[in-house]
Tab-separated table of C-alpha atoms in Angstrom:
chain	number	residue	atom	x	y	z
A	1	MET	CA	-100.550	-60.208	-85.340
A	2	ALA	CA	-101.453	-62.247	-88.427
A	3	SER	CA	-98.590	-63.598	-90.478
A	4	LEU	CA	-97.663	-61.441	-93.463
A	5	THR	CA	-96.721	-62.345	-97.024
A	6	TYR	CA	-94.836	-60.528	-99.735
A	7	ARG	CA	-98.172	-60.022	-101.480
A	8	ASP	CA	-99.528	-58.299	-98.368
A	9	ALA	CA	-96.599	-55.878	-98.738
A	10	GLY	CA	-97.643	-55.124	-102.312
A	11	VAL	CA	-95.410	-57.454	-104.347
A	12	ASP	CA	-97.117	-60.232	-106.320
A	13	ILE	CA	-94.616	-62.936	-107.289
A	14	ALA	CA	-97.299	-64.835	-109.197
A	15	ALA	CA	-97.948	-61.775	-111.380
A	16	GLY	CA	-94.249	-61.556	-112.160
A	17	ASP	CA	-94.167	-65.214	-113.162
A	18	ALA	CA	-97.233	-64.691	-115.342
A	19	LEU	CA	-95.553	-61.780	-117.085
A	20	VAL	CA	-92.413	-63.806	-117.845
A	21	HIS	CA	-94.648	-66.530	-119.317
A	22	ARG	CA	-96.409	-63.934	-121.495
A	23	ILE	CA	-93.286	-62.251	-122.843
A	24	ALA	CA	-91.067	-65.299	-123.445
A	25	PRO	CA	-92.470	-65.922	-126.964
A	26	LEU	CA	-92.025	-62.225	-127.790
A	27	ALA	CA	-88.346	-62.403	-126.865
A	28	ARG	CA	-87.796	-65.659	-128.756
A	29	ALA	CA	-89.239	-64.057	-131.900
A	30	THR	CA	-86.422	-61.455	-131.887
A	31	ALA	CA	-83.596	-64.029	-131.886
A	32	ARG	CA	-80.823	-63.353	-134.396
A	33	ALA	CA	-77.421	-64.728	-135.345
A	34	GLY	CA	-75.258	-64.708	-132.234
A	35	THR	CA	-78.059	-65.149	-129.689
A	36	MET	CA	-77.348	-67.879	-127.133
A	37	GLY	CA	-79.906	-69.316	-124.712
A	38	GLY	CA	-83.167	-67.682	-123.703
A	39	LEU	CA	-84.892	-65.819	-120.895
A	40	GLY	CA	-84.610	-67.035	-117.338
A	41	GLY	CA	-80.880	-67.143	-116.716
A	42	PHE	CA	-78.871	-64.794	-114.525
A	43	GLY	CA	-77.356	-63.213	-117.614
A	44	ALA	CA	-77.594	-63.298	-121.393
A	45	LEU	CA	-74.888	-64.642	-123.693
A	46	PHE	CA	-74.061	-63.435	-127.189
A	47	ASP	CA	-71.556	-64.886	-129.684
A	48	LEU	CA	-69.912	-62.097	-131.711
A	49	ARG	CA	-68.195	-64.534	-134.040
A	50	ALA	CA	-71.509	-66.194	-134.885
A	51	ALA	CA	-72.871	-62.711	-135.649
A	52	GLY	CA	-70.224	-62.342	-138.350
A	53	PHE	CA	-67.647	-60.059	-136.710
A	54	THR	CA	-63.897	-60.571	-136.965
A	55	ASP	CA	-62.339	-57.590	-135.160
A	56	PRO	CA	-65.296	-55.988	-133.346
A	57	VAL	CA	-65.496	-52.966	-131.105
A	58	LEU	CA	-68.472	-53.061	-128.735
A	59	VAL	CA	-70.700	-49.988	-128.518
A	60	SER	CA	-73.307	-49.562	-125.759
A	61	THR	CA	-76.107	-47.105	-125.082
A	62	THR	CA	-78.804	-46.546	-122.493
A	63	ASP	CA	-81.851	-44.277	-122.586
A	64	GLY	CA	-85.490	-43.899	-121.598
A	65	VAL	CA	-88.720	-42.469	-122.983
A	66	GLY	CA	-89.010	-39.472	-120.661
A	67	THR	CA	-92.361	-37.925	-119.809
A	68	LYS	CA	-93.934	-39.328	-122.960
A	69	LEU	CA	-94.679	-42.202	-120.578
A	70	LYS	CA	-97.053	-39.924	-118.671
A	71	LEU	CA	-99.062	-39.427	-121.862
A	72	ALA	CA	-99.225	-43.208	-122.391
A	73	ILE	CA	-100.353	-43.697	-118.791
A	74	ASP	CA	-102.947	-40.910	-118.922
A	75	THR	CA	-104.446	-42.233	-122.167
A	76	GLY	CA	-104.122	-45.933	-121.324
A	77	GLN	CA	-102.318	-46.484	-124.642
A	78	HIS	CA	-99.175	-48.490	-123.916
A	79	GLY	CA	-98.535	-50.251	-127.220
A	80	THR	CA	-95.891	-47.978	-128.755
A	81	VAL	CA	-93.730	-46.596	-125.940
A	82	GLY	CA	-91.686	-49.806	-126.104
A	83	ILE	CA	-90.798	-48.940	-129.708
A	84	ASP	CA	-89.736	-45.498	-128.470
A	85	LEU	CA	-87.514	-47.095	-125.853
A	86	VAL	CA	-85.667	-49.246	-128.373
A	87	ALA	CA	-85.436	-46.408	-130.897
A	88	MET	CA	-83.810	-44.015	-128.448
A	89	CYS	CA	-81.048	-46.545	-127.809
A	90	VAL	CA	-80.437	-48.159	-131.203
A	91	ASN	CA	-80.488	-44.878	-133.143
A	92	ASP	CA	-77.636	-43.768	-130.893
A	93	LEU	CA	-75.729	-46.959	-131.731
A	94	VAL	CA	-76.045	-46.759	-135.498
A	95	VAL	CA	-74.662	-43.219	-135.703
A	96	GLN	CA	-71.391	-44.677	-134.450
A	97	GLY	CA	-71.370	-47.197	-137.286
A	98	ALA	CA	-72.495	-50.017	-135.006
A	99	GLU	CA	-75.024	-52.749	-135.714
A	100	PRO	CA	-77.385	-53.261	-132.729
A	101	LEU	CA	-77.022	-56.824	-131.491
A	102	PHE	CA	-79.060	-57.171	-128.334
A	103	PHE	CA	-81.316	-55.197	-126.021
A	104	LEU	CA	-82.354	-55.340	-122.362
A	105	ASP	CA	-85.165	-53.443	-120.669
A	106	TYR	CA	-85.980	-52.285	-117.157
A	107	PHE	CA	-89.664	-51.945	-116.267
A	108	ALA	CA	-90.450	-50.501	-112.825
A	109	THR	CA	-93.888	-50.040	-111.297
A	110	GLY	CA	-95.652	-49.792	-107.962
A	111	SER	CA	-98.027	-52.707	-108.568
A	112	LEU	CA	-97.523	-55.024	-111.510
A	113	ALA	CA	-100.440	-55.092	-113.963
A	114	VAL	CA	-99.612	-58.029	-116.214
A	115	GLU	CA	-101.682	-56.858	-119.197
A	116	GLN	CA	-100.201	-53.352	-119.104
A	117	ALA	CA	-96.634	-54.616	-118.782
A	118	ALA	CA	-97.088	-57.235	-121.494
A	119	THR	CA	-98.384	-54.559	-123.871
A	120	VAL	CA	-95.368	-52.354	-123.177
A	121	ILE	CA	-92.930	-55.235	-123.667
A	122	SER	CA	-94.647	-56.294	-126.881
A	123	GLY	CA	-93.751	-52.821	-128.163
A	124	ILE	CA	-90.158	-53.369	-127.068
A	125	ALA	CA	-90.089	-56.631	-129.014
A	126	GLU	CA	-91.479	-54.851	-132.089
A	127	GLY	CA	-88.796	-52.179	-131.792
A	128	CYS	CA	-86.138	-54.891	-131.597
A	129	ARG	CA	-87.613	-56.536	-134.701
A	130	GLN	CA	-87.417	-53.236	-136.600
A	131	ALA	CA	-83.810	-52.720	-135.487
A	132	GLY	CA	-82.717	-56.303	-136.121
A	133	CYS	CA	-81.539	-56.883	-132.556
A	134	ALA	CA	-82.457	-59.539	-130.028
A	135	LEU	CA	-84.403	-58.912	-126.837
A	136	VAL	CA	-82.273	-61.050	-124.550
A	137	GLY	CA	-83.531	-60.116	-121.092
A	138	GLY	CA	-84.564	-57.444	-118.661
A	139	GLU	CA	-85.810	-56.664	-115.191
A	140	THR	CA	-89.324	-56.143	-113.902
A	141	ALA	CA	-89.268	-54.293	-110.580
A	142	GLU	CA	-92.406	-54.072	-108.467
A	143	MET	CA	-91.852	-51.385	-105.832
A	144	PRO	CA	-94.986	-50.417	-103.898
A	145	GLY	CA	-94.823	-46.987	-102.306
A	146	LEU	CA	-92.324	-45.689	-104.839
A	147	TYR	CA	-94.688	-45.229	-107.798
A	148	ALA	CA	-98.265	-43.948	-107.850
A	149	SER	CA	-101.009	-46.358	-108.817
A	150	GLY	CA	-100.849	-47.121	-112.538
A	151	ASP	CA	-97.493	-45.414	-113.055
A	152	TYR	CA	-94.413	-47.122	-114.435
A	153	ASP	CA	-90.980	-46.220	-115.741
A	154	LEU	CA	-88.807	-47.656	-118.487
A	155	ALA	CA	-85.101	-47.795	-119.241
A	156	GLY	CA	-83.396	-49.514	-122.131
A	157	PHE	CA	-79.910	-50.821	-122.726
A	158	ALA	CA	-78.555	-51.700	-126.185
A	159	VAL	CA	-75.250	-53.262	-127.182
A	160	GLY	CA	-73.919	-53.244	-130.718
A	161	ALA	CA	-70.678	-53.825	-132.535
A	162	ALA	CA	-68.694	-52.393	-135.419
A	163	GLU	CA	-65.590	-53.625	-137.138
A	164	ARG	CA	-62.680	-51.620	-135.816
A	165	GLY	CA	-62.041	-49.805	-139.103
A	166	SER	CA	-65.649	-48.799	-139.760
A	167	LEU	CA	-66.525	-46.671	-136.762
A	168	LEU	CA	-68.198	-43.306	-137.319
A	169	PRO	CA	-67.616	-40.400	-137.596
A	170	ALA	CA	-64.938	-40.664	-140.269
A	171	PRO	CA	-61.826	-38.502	-139.888
A	172	ASP	CA	-62.156	-36.763	-143.277
A	173	ILE	CA	-65.256	-34.584	-142.709
A	174	GLY	CA	-64.645	-31.167	-144.187
A	175	ALA	CA	-65.954	-28.156	-146.042
A	176	GLY	CA	-68.085	-29.042	-149.056
A	177	ASP	CA	-69.628	-32.182	-147.554
A	178	VAL	CA	-73.413	-32.380	-147.836
A	179	VAL	CA	-75.860	-32.807	-144.952
A	180	LEU	CA	-78.873	-35.032	-145.668
A	181	GLY	CA	-81.858	-35.100	-143.328
A	182	LEU	CA	-84.101	-38.120	-142.767
A	183	ALA	CA	-87.698	-37.267	-141.921
A	184	SER	CA	-88.956	-37.870	-138.391
A	185	SER	CA	-92.284	-39.494	-137.569
A	186	GLY	CA	-93.239	-36.591	-135.297
A	187	VAL	CA	-92.064	-35.419	-131.901
A	188	HIS	CA	-90.296	-38.750	-131.233
A	189	SER	CA	-89.373	-38.993	-127.511
A	190	ASN	CA	-87.993	-35.627	-126.464
A	191	GLY	CA	-89.620	-32.457	-125.189
A	192	TYR	CA	-92.772	-34.003	-123.758
A	193	SER	CA	-92.616	-31.929	-120.600
A	194	LEU	CA	-93.086	-28.903	-122.858
A	195	VAL	CA	-95.660	-30.742	-125.002
A	196	ARG	CA	-97.757	-31.522	-121.929
A	197	ARG	CA	-97.429	-27.935	-120.660
A	198	ILE	CA	-98.595	-26.580	-124.046
A	199	ALA	CA	-101.576	-28.942	-124.151
A	200	ALA	CA	-102.595	-27.914	-120.634
A	201	ALA	CA	-102.266	-24.201	-121.433
A	202	ALA	CA	-104.369	-24.695	-124.578
A	203	HIS	CA	-106.992	-26.666	-122.594
A	204	ALA	CA	-106.548	-29.499	-125.101
A	205	GLY	CA	-107.555	-32.887	-123.716
A	206	TRP	CA	-105.821	-36.057	-124.894
A	207	GLY	CA	-109.148	-37.401	-126.139
A	208	SER	CA	-109.978	-34.304	-128.195
A	209	ALA	CA	-109.467	-34.208	-131.962
A	210	ALA	CA	-105.865	-33.505	-132.939
A	211	PRO	CA	-105.784	-30.131	-134.757
A	212	PHE	CA	-102.885	-31.334	-136.911
A	213	ALA	CA	-103.855	-34.994	-137.553
A	214	PRO	CA	-107.364	-35.570	-138.949
A	215	GLY	CA	-109.036	-38.716	-137.659
A	216	GLN	CA	-106.834	-39.022	-134.588
A	217	THR	CA	-107.162	-37.862	-131.022
A	218	LEU	CA	-104.487	-35.567	-129.659
A	219	GLY	CA	-103.168	-38.368	-127.473
A	220	GLU	CA	-102.966	-40.844	-130.355
A	221	ALA	CA	-101.177	-38.372	-132.604
A	222	LEU	CA	-98.626	-37.401	-129.949
A	223	LEU	CA	-97.890	-41.048	-129.152
A	224	ALA	CA	-96.639	-41.754	-132.702
A	225	PRO	CA	-93.519	-43.850	-132.050
A	226	THR	CA	-89.974	-42.717	-132.689
A	227	ARG	CA	-88.701	-43.789	-136.096
A	228	ILE	CA	-85.985	-46.442	-136.075
A	229	TYR	CA	-83.339	-45.606	-138.681
A	230	VAL	CA	-81.001	-48.550	-138.125
A	231	LYS	CA	-81.393	-50.632	-141.279
A	232	PRO	CA	-81.318	-47.761	-143.824
A	233	VAL	CA	-78.350	-46.053	-142.165
A	234	LEU	CA	-76.423	-49.337	-141.903
A	235	ALA	CA	-77.123	-50.038	-145.572
A	236	ALA	CA	-75.732	-46.635	-146.581
A	237	HIS	CA	-72.750	-47.001	-144.259
A	238	ARG	CA	-71.875	-50.465	-145.575
A	239	ALA	CA	-72.024	-49.027	-149.091
A	240	GLY	CA	-69.281	-46.581	-148.068
A	241	LEU	CA	-71.496	-43.517	-148.373
A	242	ILE	CA	-71.568	-42.040	-144.853
A	243	LYS	CA	-68.969	-39.870	-143.141
A	244	ALA	CA	-71.034	-39.102	-140.033
A	245	ALA	CA	-74.547	-39.394	-138.654
A	246	ALA	CA	-76.340	-37.651	-135.797
A	247	HIS	CA	-79.507	-38.801	-134.028
A	248	ILE	CA	-81.583	-35.644	-133.521
A	249	THR	CA	-82.971	-35.853	-129.980
A	250	GLY	CA	-83.138	-33.310	-127.146
A	251	GLY	CA	-81.169	-30.259	-128.224
A	252	GLY	CA	-82.444	-30.542	-131.787
A	253	LEU	CA	-80.226	-30.036	-134.807
A	254	PRO	CA	-78.144	-27.260	-133.149
A	255	GLY	CA	-77.351	-29.473	-130.167
A	256	ASN	CA	-76.744	-32.836	-131.833
A	257	LEU	CA	-75.176	-32.396	-135.255
A	258	PRO	CA	-72.061	-30.596	-133.867
A	259	ARG	CA	-71.332	-33.680	-131.737
A	260	VAL	CA	-70.115	-35.559	-134.831
A	261	LEU	CA	-68.306	-32.672	-136.581
A	262	PRO	CA	-64.639	-31.766	-136.120
A	263	ALA	CA	-63.497	-28.458	-134.687
A	264	GLY	CA	-63.049	-25.791	-137.304
A	265	THR	CA	-66.218	-26.714	-139.188
A	266	ALA	CA	-69.856	-25.621	-139.146
A	267	ALA	CA	-73.044	-27.058	-140.590
A	268	ALA	CA	-74.869	-24.375	-142.554
A	269	LEU	CA	-78.458	-25.631	-142.785
A	270	ASP	CA	-81.215	-24.358	-145.068
A	271	ALA	CA	-84.538	-24.538	-143.203
A	272	SER	CA	-86.464	-23.975	-146.443
A	273	ALA	CA	-85.296	-27.409	-147.637
A	274	TRP	CA	-87.994	-29.134	-145.596
A	275	ALA	CA	-91.300	-28.243	-143.993
A	276	PRO	CA	-91.783	-29.129	-140.302
A	277	PRO	CA	-94.649	-31.629	-139.870
A	278	PRO	CA	-97.939	-30.035	-138.724
A	279	VAL	CA	-97.509	-31.149	-135.102
A	280	PHE	CA	-94.638	-28.684	-134.700
A	281	GLY	CA	-96.672	-25.820	-136.103
A	282	TRP	CA	-99.427	-26.575	-133.610
A	283	LEU	CA	-96.969	-26.711	-130.710
A	284	ALA	CA	-95.326	-23.439	-131.751
A	285	ARG	CA	-98.633	-21.622	-132.156
A	286	ALA	CA	-100.473	-23.090	-129.160
A	287	GLY	CA	-97.531	-22.476	-126.845
A	288	GLU	CA	-96.271	-19.293	-128.505
A	289	VAL	CA	-92.883	-20.989	-128.593
A	290	PRO	CA	-90.178	-19.017	-130.484
A	291	ALA	CA	-88.560	-20.722	-133.470
A	292	GLU	CA	-85.169	-20.750	-131.738
A	293	GLU	CA	-86.647	-22.604	-128.770
A	294	MET	CA	-88.486	-25.058	-131.051
A	295	LEU	CA	-85.190	-25.900	-132.749
A	296	ARG	CA	-83.431	-26.373	-129.400
A	297	VAL	CA	-86.113	-28.680	-127.969
A	298	PHE	CA	-87.566	-30.673	-130.881
A	299	ASN	CA	-86.319	-32.440	-134.004
A	300	CYS	CA	-88.650	-30.200	-136.092
A	301	GLY	CA	-89.046	-32.889	-138.744
A	302	ILE	CA	-85.480	-34.223	-139.092
A	303	GLY	CA	-84.853	-37.294	-136.949
A	304	MET	CA	-81.441	-38.198	-138.344
A	305	ALA	CA	-78.780	-36.079	-140.059
A	306	ILE	CA	-76.251	-37.714	-142.377
A	307	VAL	CA	-72.974	-36.165	-143.589
A	308	VAL	CA	-71.764	-37.400	-146.986
A	309	ALA	CA	-69.197	-36.369	-149.559
A	310	GLU	CA	-70.663	-34.083	-152.217
A	311	ALA	CA	-69.785	-36.577	-154.950
A	312	LYS	CA	-71.761	-39.311	-153.179
A	313	ALA	CA	-74.757	-37.248	-152.052
A	314	LYS	CA	-77.133	-38.285	-154.836
A	315	GLN	CA	-76.203	-41.961	-154.490
A	316	ALA	CA	-76.650	-41.833	-150.717
A	317	ALA	CA	-80.012	-40.069	-150.991
A	318	ALA	CA	-81.224	-42.606	-153.559
A	319	LEU	CA	-80.163	-45.581	-151.428
A	320	LEU	CA	-81.779	-44.159	-148.297
A	321	ALA	CA	-84.980	-43.419	-150.213
A	322	ALA	CA	-84.993	-46.981	-151.576
A	323	GLU	CA	-84.755	-48.167	-147.970
A	324	GLY	CA	-87.973	-46.294	-147.160
A	325	GLU	CA	-86.706	-42.949	-145.880
A	326	ARG	CA	-87.868	-39.451	-146.870
A	327	VAL	CA	-84.596	-37.697	-147.598
A	328	PHE	CA	-83.909	-33.962	-147.768
A	329	SER	CA	-80.688	-32.185	-148.719
A	330	ILE	CA	-80.606	-29.725	-145.828
A	331	GLY	CA	-77.188	-28.075	-145.892
A	332	ARG	CA	-73.430	-28.209	-146.211
A	333	ILE	CA	-70.349	-28.314	-144.068
A	334	VAL	CA	-68.436	-25.015	-144.209
A	335	PRO	CA	-65.275	-23.719	-142.550
A	336	GLY	CA	-65.786	-22.604	-138.960
A	337	ASP	CA	-63.859	-21.125	-136.084
A	338	GLY	CA	-63.336	-23.195	-132.947
A	339	ASP	CA	-65.851	-25.817	-131.865
A	340	ALA	CA	-68.307	-27.086	-134.471
A	341	VAL	CA	-71.680	-25.338	-134.623
A	342	VAL	CA	-74.909	-25.378	-136.618
A	343	THR	CA	-76.239	-22.248	-138.292
A	344	ILE	CA	-79.901	-22.226	-139.298
A	345	ASP	CA	-82.282	-19.328	-139.904
A	346	PRO	CA	-85.857	-20.586	-140.336
A	347	PRO	CA	-88.330	-18.493	-142.345
A	348	ALA	CA	-90.716	-16.354	-140.329
A	349	ASP	CA	-93.666	-18.543	-141.383
A	350	TRP	CA	-91.869	-21.870	-140.861
A	351	PHE	CA	-94.252	-23.001	-138.108
A	352	ARG	CA	-97.441	-21.498	-139.578
């Protein structure tokens, strides 16, 4: 029997080394106050005092991109799913009043393709840049036999901090508070199992023209990256304008906004206050998906919901708009009975 090597078993150490060499400058470019050291150690260090905190509480999140990755793999377009990965984690941090500090990624594949992986990680670095956090490390796992050829998976891990007295949600949320909605950039990174099923049922190929996005293919339009809301929401929070915030992911507005509301309240939302982007109309029509199901699965055009005092609503909306957000006044907090809920009754032609 001839002697065997790790490469014969499907693991290429040289490819892994080449990838580290490629991504090191990307990680260095995301350095921020508090970052210590660089890639290559057994762990990453971060100095909270150097980052400006005096009495910090650490906040951590982890998430993935879901089956949106399958769309990236099928189309060969890997440049934006890294942004999605960061967004899904850091948007969950900021709704707790926390500033994202650093990020780590996990990239797993059957056979490491350096160019593919470097493209994905460049997107992760861009997401970190948008969020103002440092990419301090990660893990690249090459596991032949576990993933099909060309497939890969991603997981992200973000750590942030907030001063002890500034955590969200605030304790004084109550009837009369206003709910502001920040526009999404599209489907974001939830519901892609249904998206893919609808496209298949409609016999719509990823390379065909997108019915809802002139000049783009269906694949390109559906790969629009998740919007990162960190800097605008932090700016509004530091100005003392936010009582609560909810990242609208799987479960939609009905499933996510109640998570930050106290018992005995409800969010009464007015669906006529905003129009769902065209992608949602196409999904609803092509899949014959009922409005209630659309609202339970997708963000339907609102990627972040913000609860503010009525007296501060105009100021908050103006600040968020100045920070680059499209802001809608979408409802109010009203008295409820028992656990917090969302009530919303979309018009019959909402998805037309």
